[in-house]
GROMACS .gro file of C-alpha atoms in nm:
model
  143
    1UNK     CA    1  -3.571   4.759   2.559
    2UNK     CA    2  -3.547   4.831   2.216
    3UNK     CA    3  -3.834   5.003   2.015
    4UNK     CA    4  -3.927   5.036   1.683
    5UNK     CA    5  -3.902   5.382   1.445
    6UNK     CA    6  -4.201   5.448   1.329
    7UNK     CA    7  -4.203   5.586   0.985
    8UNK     CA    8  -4.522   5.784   0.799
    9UNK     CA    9  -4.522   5.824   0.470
   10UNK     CA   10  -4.799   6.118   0.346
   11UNK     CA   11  -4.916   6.127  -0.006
   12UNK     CA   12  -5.051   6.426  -0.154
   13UNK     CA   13  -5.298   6.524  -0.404
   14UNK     CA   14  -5.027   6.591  -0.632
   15UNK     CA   15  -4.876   6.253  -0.639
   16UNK     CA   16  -5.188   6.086  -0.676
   17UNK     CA   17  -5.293   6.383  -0.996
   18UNK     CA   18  -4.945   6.225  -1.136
   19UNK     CA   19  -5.017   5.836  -1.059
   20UNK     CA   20  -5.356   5.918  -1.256
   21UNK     CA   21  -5.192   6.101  -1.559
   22UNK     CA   22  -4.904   5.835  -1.537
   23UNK     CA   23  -5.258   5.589  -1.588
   24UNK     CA   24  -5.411   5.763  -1.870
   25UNK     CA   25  -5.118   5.805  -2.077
   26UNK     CA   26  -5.007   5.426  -2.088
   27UNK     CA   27  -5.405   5.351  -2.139
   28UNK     CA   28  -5.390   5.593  -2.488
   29UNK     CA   29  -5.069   5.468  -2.585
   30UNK     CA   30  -5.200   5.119  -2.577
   31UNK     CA   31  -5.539   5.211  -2.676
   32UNK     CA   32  -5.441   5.416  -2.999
   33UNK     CA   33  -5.298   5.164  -3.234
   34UNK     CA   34  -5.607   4.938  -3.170
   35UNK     CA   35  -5.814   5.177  -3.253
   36UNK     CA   36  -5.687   5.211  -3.585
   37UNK     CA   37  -5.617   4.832  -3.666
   38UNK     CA   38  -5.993   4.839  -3.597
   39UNK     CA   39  -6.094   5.073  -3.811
   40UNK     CA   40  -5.859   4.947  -4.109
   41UNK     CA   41  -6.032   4.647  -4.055
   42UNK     CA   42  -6.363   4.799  -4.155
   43UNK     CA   43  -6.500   4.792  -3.821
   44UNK     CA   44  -6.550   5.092  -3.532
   45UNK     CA   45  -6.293   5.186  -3.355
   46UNK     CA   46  -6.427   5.299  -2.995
   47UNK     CA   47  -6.450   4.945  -2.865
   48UNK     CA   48  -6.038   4.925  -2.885
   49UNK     CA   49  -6.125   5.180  -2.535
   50UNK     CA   50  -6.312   4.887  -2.300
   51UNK     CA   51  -6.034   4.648  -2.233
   52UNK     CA   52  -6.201   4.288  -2.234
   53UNK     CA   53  -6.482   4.407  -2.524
   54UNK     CA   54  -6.158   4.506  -2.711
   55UNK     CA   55  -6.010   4.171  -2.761
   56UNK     CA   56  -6.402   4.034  -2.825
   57UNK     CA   57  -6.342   4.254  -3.098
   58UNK     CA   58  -6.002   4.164  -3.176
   59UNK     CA   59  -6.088   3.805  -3.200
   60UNK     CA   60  -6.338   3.839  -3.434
   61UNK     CA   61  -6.123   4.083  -3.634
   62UNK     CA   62  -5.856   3.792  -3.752
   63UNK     CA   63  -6.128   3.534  -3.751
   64UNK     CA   64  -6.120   3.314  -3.429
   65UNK     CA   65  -6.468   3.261  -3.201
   66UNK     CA   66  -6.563   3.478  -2.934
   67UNK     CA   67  -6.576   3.212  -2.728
   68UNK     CA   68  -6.196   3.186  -2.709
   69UNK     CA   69  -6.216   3.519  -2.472
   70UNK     CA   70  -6.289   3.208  -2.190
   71UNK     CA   71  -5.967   3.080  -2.307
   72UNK     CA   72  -5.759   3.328  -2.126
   73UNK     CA   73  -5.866   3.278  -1.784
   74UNK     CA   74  -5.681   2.916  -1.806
   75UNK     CA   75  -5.316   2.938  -1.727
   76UNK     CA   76  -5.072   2.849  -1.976
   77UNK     CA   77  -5.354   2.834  -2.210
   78UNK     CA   78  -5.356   3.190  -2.246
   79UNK     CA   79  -5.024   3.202  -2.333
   80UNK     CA   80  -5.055   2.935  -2.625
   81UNK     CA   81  -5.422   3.144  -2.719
   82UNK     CA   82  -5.230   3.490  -2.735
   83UNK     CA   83  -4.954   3.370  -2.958
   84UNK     CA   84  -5.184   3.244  -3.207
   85UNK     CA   85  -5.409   3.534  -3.185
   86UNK     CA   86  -5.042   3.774  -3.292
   87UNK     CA   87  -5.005   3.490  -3.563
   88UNK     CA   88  -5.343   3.537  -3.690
   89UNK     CA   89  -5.338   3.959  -3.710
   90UNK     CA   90  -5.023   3.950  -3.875
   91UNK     CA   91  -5.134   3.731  -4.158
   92UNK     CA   92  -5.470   3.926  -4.161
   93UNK     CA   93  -5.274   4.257  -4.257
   94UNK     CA   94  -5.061   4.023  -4.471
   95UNK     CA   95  -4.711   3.962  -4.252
   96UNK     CA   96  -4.552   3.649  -4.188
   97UNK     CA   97  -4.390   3.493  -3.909
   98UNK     CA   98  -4.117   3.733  -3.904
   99UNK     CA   99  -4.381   3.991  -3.768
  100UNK     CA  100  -4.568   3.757  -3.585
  101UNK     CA  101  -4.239   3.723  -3.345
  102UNK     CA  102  -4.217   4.132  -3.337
  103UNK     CA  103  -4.611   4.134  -3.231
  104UNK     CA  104  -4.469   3.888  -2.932
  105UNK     CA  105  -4.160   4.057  -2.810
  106UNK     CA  106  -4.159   4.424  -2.919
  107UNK     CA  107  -4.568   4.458  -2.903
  108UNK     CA  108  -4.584   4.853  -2.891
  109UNK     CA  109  -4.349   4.879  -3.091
  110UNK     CA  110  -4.528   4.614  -3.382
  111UNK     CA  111  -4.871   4.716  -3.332
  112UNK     CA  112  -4.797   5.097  -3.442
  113UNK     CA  113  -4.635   4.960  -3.704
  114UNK     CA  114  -4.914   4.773  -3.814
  115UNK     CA  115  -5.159   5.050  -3.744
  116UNK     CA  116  -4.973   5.316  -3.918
  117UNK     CA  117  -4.771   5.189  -4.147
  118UNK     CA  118  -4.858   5.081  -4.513
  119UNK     CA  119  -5.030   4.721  -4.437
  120UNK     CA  120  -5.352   4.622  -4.544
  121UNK     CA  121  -5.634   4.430  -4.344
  122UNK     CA  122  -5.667   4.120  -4.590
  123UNK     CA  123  -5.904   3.943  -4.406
  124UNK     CA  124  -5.960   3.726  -4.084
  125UNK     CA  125  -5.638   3.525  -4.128
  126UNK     CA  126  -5.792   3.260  -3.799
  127UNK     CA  127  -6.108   3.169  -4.069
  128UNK     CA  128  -5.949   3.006  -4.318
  129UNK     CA  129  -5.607   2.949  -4.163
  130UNK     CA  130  -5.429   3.192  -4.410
  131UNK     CA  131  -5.514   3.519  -4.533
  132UNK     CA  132  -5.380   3.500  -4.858
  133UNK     CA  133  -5.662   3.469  -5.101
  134UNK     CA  134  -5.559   3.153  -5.337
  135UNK     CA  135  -5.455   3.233  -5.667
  136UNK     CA  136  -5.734   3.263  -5.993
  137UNK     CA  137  -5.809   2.896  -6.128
  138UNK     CA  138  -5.581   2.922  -6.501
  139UNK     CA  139  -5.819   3.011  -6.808
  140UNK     CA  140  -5.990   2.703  -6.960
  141UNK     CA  141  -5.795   2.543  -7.283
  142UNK     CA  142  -5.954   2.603  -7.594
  143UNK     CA  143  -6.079   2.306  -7.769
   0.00000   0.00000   0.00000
């Protein structure tokens, strides 16, 4: 009759002191570039450290309603929702599409660029549709 091996695994305190460290570092690498996109775009930066309040805050940063934070609990939804939301911050710190795709496939990478690199918070891009302030109306022709 054939038995089964029994196998035990023990954990220490150690590996669970390095599973938490492991936690907190990804949470400040993530949480760091938000932080300053907030704050460039003249608003506080703490709330970039509670994760759902964060993109509340995020929203209204380029523009779109609050109420679109309900809009990522549908599937595939979300997915449309969070490309427009990339498409929206880059044109609020004056990017194109270009950026937009960078913001979707390299995130991390994007989002420090964005936070510490030269750009400019132009406005909530998801307001008006655009950023870009329209050009000045030409003087009036004298008479």
């Amino acid at each position: 009759m054939g038995g089964f091996a029994q196998v035990t695994y023990e954990t220490s305190g150690v590996g669970l002191a390095a599973i938490l460290l492991y936690a907190v570092a990804v949470y400040a690498i993530l949480v760091i570039p938000y932080w300053v996109i907030f704050t460039k775009a003249g608003r506080e930066g703490w709330p970039a450290l509670i994760p759902i309040y964060s993109t509340y805050i995020l929203l209204k940063v380029i523009g779109r309603p609050g109420w679109w934070l309900l809009l990522f609990l549908i599937p595939l939804v979300n997915v449309v929702i969070y490309i427009i939301m990339m498409n929206d911050l880059s044109k609020s710190f004056g990017h194109g599409v270009g950026f937009t795709l960078g913001l979707l496939f390299l995130s991390i990478i994007f989002v420090y660029i964005l936070a510490f690199g030269t750009s400019t918070y132009r406005g909530p891009a998801g307001a008006t549709g655009t950023a870009m302030s329209p050009p000045p109306p030409p003087p009036p022709m004298p008479a």
